Coordinates of C-alpha atoms in Angstrom, one line a residue:
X862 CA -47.0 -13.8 36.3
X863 CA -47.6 -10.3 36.0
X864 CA -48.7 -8.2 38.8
X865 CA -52.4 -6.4 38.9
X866 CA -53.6 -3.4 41.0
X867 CA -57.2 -3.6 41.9
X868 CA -58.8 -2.6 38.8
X869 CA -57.1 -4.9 37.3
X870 CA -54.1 -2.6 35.5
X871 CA -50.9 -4.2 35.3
X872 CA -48.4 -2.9 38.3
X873 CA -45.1 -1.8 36.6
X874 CA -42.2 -3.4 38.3
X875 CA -39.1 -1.4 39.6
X876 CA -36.8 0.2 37.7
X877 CA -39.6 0.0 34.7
X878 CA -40.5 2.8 32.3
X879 CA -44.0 3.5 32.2
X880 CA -45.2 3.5 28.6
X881 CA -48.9 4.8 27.4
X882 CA -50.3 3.9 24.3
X883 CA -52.3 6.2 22.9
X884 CA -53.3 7.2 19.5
X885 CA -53.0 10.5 19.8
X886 CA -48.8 10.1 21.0
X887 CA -47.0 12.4 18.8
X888 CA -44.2 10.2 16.8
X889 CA -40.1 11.2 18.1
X890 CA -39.2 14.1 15.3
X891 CA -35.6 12.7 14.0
X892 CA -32.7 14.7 14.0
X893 CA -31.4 15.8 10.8
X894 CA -27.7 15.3 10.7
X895 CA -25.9 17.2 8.3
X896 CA -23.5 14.8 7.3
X897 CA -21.3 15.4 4.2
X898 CA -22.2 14.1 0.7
X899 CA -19.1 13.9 -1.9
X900 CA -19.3 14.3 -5.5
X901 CA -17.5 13.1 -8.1
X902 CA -15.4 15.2 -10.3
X903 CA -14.9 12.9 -12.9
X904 CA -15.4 13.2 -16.4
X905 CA -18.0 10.3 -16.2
X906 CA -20.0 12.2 -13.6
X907 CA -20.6 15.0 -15.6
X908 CA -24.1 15.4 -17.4
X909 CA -23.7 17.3 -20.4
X910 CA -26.3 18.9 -21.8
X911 CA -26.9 22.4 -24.8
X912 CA -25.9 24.6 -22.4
X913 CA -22.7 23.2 -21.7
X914 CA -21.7 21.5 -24.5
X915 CA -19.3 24.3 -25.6
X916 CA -17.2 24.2 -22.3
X917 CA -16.7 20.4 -22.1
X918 CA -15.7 20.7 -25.5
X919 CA -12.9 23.2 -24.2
X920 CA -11.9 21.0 -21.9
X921 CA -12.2 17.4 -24.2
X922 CA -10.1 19.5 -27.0
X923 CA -7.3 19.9 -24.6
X924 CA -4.3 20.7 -25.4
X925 CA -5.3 22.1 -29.2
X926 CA -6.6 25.6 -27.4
X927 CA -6.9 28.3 -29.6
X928 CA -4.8 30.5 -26.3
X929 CA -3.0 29.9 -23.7
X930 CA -5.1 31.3 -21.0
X931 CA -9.0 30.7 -21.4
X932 CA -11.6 32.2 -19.4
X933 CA -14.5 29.9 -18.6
X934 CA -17.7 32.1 -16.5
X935 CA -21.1 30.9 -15.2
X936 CA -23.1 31.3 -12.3
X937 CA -22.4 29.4 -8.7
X938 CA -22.7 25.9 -9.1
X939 CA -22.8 25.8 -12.6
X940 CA -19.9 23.3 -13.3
X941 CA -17.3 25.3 -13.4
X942 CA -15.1 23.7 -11.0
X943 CA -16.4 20.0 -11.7
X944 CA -14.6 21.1 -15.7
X945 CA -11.5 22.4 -14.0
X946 CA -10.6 19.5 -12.0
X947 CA -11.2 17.5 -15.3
X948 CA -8.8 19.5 -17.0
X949 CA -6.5 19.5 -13.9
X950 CA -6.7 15.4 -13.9
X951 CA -5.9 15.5 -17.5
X952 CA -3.0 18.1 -18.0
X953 CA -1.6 17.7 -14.3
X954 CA -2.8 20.9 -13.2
X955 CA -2.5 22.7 -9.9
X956 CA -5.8 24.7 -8.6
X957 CA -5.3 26.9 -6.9
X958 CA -7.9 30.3 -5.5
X959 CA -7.8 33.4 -7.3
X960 CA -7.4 35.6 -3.9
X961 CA -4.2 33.2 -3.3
X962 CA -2.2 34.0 -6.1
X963 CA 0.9 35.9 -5.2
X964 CA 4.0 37.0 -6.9
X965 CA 6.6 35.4 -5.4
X966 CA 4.2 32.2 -6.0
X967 CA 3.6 32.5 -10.0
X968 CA 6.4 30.7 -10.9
X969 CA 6.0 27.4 -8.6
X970 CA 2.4 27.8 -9.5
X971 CA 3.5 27.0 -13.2
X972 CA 5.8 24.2 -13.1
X973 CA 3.8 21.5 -14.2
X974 CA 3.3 23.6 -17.6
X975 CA -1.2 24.1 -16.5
X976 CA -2.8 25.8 -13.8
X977 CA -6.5 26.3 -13.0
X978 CA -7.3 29.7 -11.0
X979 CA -10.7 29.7 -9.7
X980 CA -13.2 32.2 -8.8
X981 CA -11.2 35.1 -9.9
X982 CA -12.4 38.9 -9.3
X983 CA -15.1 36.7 -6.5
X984 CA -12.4 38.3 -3.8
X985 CA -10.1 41.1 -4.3
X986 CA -7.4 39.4 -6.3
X987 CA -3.5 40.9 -6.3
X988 CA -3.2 42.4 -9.7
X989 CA 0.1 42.5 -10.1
X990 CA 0.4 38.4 -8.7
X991 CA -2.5 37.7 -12.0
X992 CA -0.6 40.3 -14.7
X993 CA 3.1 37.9 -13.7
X994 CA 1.0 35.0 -14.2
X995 CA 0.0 35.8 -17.8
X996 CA 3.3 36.9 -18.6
X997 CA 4.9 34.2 -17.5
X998 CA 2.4 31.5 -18.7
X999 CA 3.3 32.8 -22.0
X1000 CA 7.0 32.5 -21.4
X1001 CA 7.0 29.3 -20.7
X1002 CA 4.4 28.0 -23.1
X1003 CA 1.9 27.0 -20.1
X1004 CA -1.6 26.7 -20.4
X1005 CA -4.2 28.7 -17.8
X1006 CA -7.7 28.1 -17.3
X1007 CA -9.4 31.2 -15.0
X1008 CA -12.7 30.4 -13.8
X1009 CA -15.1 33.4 -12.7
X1010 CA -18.9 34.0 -12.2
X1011 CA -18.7 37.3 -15.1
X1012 CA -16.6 37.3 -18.1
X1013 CA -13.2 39.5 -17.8
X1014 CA -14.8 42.9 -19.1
X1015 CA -17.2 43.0 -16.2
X1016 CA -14.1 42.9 -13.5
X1017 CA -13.1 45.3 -11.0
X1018 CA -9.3 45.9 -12.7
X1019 CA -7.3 48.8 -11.5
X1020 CA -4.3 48.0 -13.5
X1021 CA -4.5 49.4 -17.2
X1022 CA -2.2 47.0 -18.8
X1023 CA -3.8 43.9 -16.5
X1024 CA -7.3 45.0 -17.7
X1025 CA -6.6 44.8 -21.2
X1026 CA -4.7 41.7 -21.5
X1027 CA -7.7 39.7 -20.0
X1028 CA -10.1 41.3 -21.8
X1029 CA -8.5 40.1 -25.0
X1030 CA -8.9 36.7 -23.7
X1031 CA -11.8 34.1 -25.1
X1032 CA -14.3 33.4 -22.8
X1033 CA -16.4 30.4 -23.0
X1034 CA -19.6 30.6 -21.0
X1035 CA -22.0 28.0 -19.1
X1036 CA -25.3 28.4 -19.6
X1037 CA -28.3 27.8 -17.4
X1038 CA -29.9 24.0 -17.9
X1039 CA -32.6 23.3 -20.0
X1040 CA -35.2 21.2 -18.8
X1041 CA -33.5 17.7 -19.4
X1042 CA -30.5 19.0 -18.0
X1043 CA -32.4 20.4 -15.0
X1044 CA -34.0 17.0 -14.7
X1045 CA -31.4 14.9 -14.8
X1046 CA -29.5 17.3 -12.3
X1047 CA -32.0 16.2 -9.2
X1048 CA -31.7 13.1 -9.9
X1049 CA -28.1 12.9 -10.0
X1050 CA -28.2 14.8 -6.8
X1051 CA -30.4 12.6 -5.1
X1052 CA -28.1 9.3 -6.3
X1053 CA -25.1 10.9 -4.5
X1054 CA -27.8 11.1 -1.5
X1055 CA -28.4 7.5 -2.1
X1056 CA -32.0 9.1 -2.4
X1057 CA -34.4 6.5 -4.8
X1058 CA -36.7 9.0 -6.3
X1059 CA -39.4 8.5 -9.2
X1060 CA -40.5 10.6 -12.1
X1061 CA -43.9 12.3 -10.2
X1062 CA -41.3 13.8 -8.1
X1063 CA -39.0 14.8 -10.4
X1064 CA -41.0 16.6 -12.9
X1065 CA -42.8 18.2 -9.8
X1066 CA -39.6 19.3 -8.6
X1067 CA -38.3 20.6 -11.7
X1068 CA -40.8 23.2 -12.3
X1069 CA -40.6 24.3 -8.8
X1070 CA -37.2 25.2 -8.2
X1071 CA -34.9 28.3 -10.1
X1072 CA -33.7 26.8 -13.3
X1073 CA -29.9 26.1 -12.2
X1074 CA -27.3 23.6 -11.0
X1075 CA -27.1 25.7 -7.5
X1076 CA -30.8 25.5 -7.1
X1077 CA -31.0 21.9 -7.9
X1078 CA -28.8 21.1 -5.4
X1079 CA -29.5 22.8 -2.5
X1080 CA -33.5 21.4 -3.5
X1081 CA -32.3 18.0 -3.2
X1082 CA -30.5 19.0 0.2
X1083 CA -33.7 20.5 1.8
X1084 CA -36.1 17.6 0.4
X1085 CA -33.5 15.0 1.9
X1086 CA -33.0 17.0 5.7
X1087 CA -37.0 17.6 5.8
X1088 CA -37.2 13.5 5.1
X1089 CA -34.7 12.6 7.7
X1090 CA -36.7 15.2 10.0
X1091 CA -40.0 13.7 10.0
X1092 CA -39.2 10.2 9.3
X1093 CA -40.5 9.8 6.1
X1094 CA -39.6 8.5 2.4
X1095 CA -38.8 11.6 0.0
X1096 CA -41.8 11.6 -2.6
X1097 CA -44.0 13.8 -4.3
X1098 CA -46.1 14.5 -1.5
X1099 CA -43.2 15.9 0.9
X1100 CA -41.9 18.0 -2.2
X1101 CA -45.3 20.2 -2.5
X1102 CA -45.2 20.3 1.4
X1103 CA -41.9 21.8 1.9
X1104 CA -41.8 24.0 -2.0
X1105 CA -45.3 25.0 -1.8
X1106 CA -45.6 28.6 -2.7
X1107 CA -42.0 28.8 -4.4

């Protein structure tokens, strides 16, 4: 039987919480966990579209290269190293950073015959460790990929000899996304969220956002911390809230 003061109000009993239900109670704000979301580097998991057609070619014509070393540029996040660990799975390739190479390391670096340097000229890069590389790539008949954000021409080389060698290299380049690209980006973004989206919210969000992979991304990762925030499903309706004005 439940207790009653004497208007009537049920008397909490010990040890209770009190609770009040009003309308006006403002709903518990979620925390926002940023908890790590892998992607796949397989060759399945990568959406090709005009703009980077020519570099997955590169990679798909493998080992009938027209050089040894091949210098593939684009901006952050544009594939660059989701095409270099398909290469690497394919040739056996080590990766390893451009600010890591070092002399005494060129040779090991080699062995398997392919190695993928990334982000080269990103971080001051030991001249001297890249010039053995190329020599010794072509040596041994071993095949380099070099991945940068600016084609060779555009690097910070002190070395005269160093400089000239790469800038005789090809360069293929990656291209920004055209719209179906761009499109099909966020919502292959939002499935490695495990984020079930529909079209309102992905043409919306497509004409909102700068028209790259980076941007794409980090659009998803907002829209999905905002919905985990304020407890809500990710739709249309959050997407003009939170890009409103962008």
């Amino acid at each position: 039987m439940v207790e009653r003061d004497l208007f009537g109000k049920p008397v909490p009993t010990p040890g209770a919480r009190a609770t009040t239900a009003s309308p006006q109670a403002e709903r518990p704000r979620q925390l926002a966990l940023a908890l790590p979301h892998e992607e796949s580097f397989s060759h399945d998991n990568f959406l090709e579209g005009p703009s980077n057609a020519a570099a997955l070619t590169l990679i798909d014509s493998w080992p009938d290269w027209s050089s040894r070393v091949i210098v593939l540029t684009g901006a952050e996040g544009a594939g660059k190293s989701h095409l270099a660990a398909i290469w690497a799975s394919r040739s056996g390739a080590r990766i390893v950073a451009g600010e890591a190479l070092a002399v005494d390391g060129v040779q090991q670096a080699l062995a398997s015959g392919a190695l993928v340097v990334e982000d080269v000229a990103t971080k001051p890069v030991d001249e001297r460790a890249l010039f053995h590389l190329l020599n010794h790539a072509r040596e041994v008949d071993a095949h380099v990929l070099l991945t940068a954000l600016s084609p060779p021409a555009l690097w910070s080389i002190a070395l005269p000899d160093l400089r000239s060698r790469l800038r005789a290299l090809p360069v293929v380049m990656l291209m920004p996304p055209d719209d179906d690209l761009l499109r099909a980006l966020i919502v292959k973004f939002c499935a490695d969220r495990q984020l079930v989206v529909d079209e309102n919210l992905v043409s919306y969000l497509s004409t909102r956002i700068e028209r790259s992979s980076r941007a794409a991304r980090e659009a998803v990762a907002k829209l999905d911390a905002e919905a985990l925030r304020l407890g809500r499903p990710v739709t249309r309706a959050l997407a003009a809230e939170i890009f409103r004005g962008e």
